Coordinates of C-alpha atoms in Angstrom, one line a residue:
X1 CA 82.7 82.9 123.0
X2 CA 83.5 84.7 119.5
X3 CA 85.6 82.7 117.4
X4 CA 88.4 83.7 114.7
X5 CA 89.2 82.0 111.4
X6 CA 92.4 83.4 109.6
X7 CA 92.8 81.6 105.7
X8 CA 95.5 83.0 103.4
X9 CA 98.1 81.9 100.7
X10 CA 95.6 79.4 99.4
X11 CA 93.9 79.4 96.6
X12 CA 92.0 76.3 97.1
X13 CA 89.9 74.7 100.3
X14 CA 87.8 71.5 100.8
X15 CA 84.6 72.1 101.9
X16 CA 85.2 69.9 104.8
X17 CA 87.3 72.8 106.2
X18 CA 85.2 75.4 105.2
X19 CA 82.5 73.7 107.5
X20 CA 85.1 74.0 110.4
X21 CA 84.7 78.2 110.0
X22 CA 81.3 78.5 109.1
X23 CA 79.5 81.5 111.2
X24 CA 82.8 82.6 112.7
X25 CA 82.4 86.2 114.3
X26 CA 85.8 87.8 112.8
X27 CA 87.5 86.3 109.4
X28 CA 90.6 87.4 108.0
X29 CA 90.9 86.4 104.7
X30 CA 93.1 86.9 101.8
X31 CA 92.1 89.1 98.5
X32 CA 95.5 89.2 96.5
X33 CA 93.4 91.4 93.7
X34 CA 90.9 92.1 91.2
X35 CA 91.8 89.5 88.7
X36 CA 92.6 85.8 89.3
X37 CA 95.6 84.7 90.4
X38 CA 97.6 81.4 90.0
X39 CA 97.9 80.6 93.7
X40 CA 96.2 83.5 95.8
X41 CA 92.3 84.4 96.1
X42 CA 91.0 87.4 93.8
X43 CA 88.5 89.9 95.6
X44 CA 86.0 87.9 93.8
X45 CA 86.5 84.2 95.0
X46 CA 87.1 85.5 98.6
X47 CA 83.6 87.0 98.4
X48 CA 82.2 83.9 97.6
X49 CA 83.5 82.5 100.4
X50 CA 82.3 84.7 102.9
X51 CA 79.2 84.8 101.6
X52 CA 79.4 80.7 102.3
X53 CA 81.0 81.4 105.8
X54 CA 78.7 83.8 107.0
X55 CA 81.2 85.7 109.2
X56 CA 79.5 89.0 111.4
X57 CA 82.6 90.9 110.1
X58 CA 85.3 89.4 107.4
X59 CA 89.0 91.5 106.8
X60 CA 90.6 91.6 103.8
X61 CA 94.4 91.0 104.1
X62 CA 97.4 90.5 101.9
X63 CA 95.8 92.9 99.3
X64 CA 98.1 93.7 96.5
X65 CA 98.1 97.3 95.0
X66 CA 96.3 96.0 92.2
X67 CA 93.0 95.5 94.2
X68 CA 92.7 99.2 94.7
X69 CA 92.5 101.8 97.5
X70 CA 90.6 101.3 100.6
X71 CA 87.3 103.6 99.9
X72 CA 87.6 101.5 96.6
X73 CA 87.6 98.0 98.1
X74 CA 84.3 99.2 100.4
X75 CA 82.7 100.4 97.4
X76 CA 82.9 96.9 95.8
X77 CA 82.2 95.2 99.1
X78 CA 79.4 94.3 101.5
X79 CA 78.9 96.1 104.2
X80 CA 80.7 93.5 106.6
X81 CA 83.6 93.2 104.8
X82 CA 86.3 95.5 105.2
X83 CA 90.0 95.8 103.9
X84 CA 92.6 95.4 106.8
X85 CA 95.2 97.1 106.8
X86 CA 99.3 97.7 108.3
X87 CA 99.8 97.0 111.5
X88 CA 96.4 96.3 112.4
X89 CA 95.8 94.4 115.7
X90 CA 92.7 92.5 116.2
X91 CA 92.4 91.1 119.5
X92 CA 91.5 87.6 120.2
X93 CA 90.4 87.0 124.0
X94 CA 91.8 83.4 125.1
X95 CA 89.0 81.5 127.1

C-alpha cells in the first residue's frame, strides 16, 4: 500500500508526528519561499524535513512568487522533490 502525508500552514511539528510520516511514498508539503517566514515553512526548513521523512517523491505546494519559477525551484532541489503546481491532481487509491 503507498501512503500519503499532506503538512501545510505550519511552521512548527513535534517530532512525535513527524515519526507518524516517516518513509511515506508521496509528500506534499508546504515551501511558502526562500526566506523565513513568521508562520509558513521556507524552501529551506521544508528540505530539512524531507530529508528527515525520507519520502520516494515530496511536492512542494503553497509556493509564493517569491520562491521562484519552477525550473528554478528544481535547480535548488533534489532530485525527488518537485514543485506542484495549479490544479494538480495526485491520486490517492483507497484500500
Amino acid at each position: 500500500m503507498l501512503f500519503r502525508s499532506y503538512l501545510t500552514d505550519f511552521k512548527t511539528i513535534d517530532d512525535s508526528e513527524i515519526e507518524k510520516v516517516v518513509g511515506v511514498d508521496t509528500l506534499v508539503i508546504e515551501a511558502l519561499r526562500i526566506h523565513p517566514h513568521p508562520s509558513h515553512l521556507s524552501l529551506d526548513e521544508a528540505l530539512l524535513l524531507i530529508e528527515r521523512i525520507k519520502p520516494r517523491v515530496a511536492l512542494l505546494t503553497h509556493i509564493s512568487h517569491k520562491l521562484g519559477k519552477h525550473l528554478e525551484i528544481k535547480n535548488r532541489t533534489p532530485k525527488n522533490v518537485r514543485a506542484g503546481y495549479d490544479n494538480e491532481v495526485i491520486y490517492v487509491n483507497e484500500a
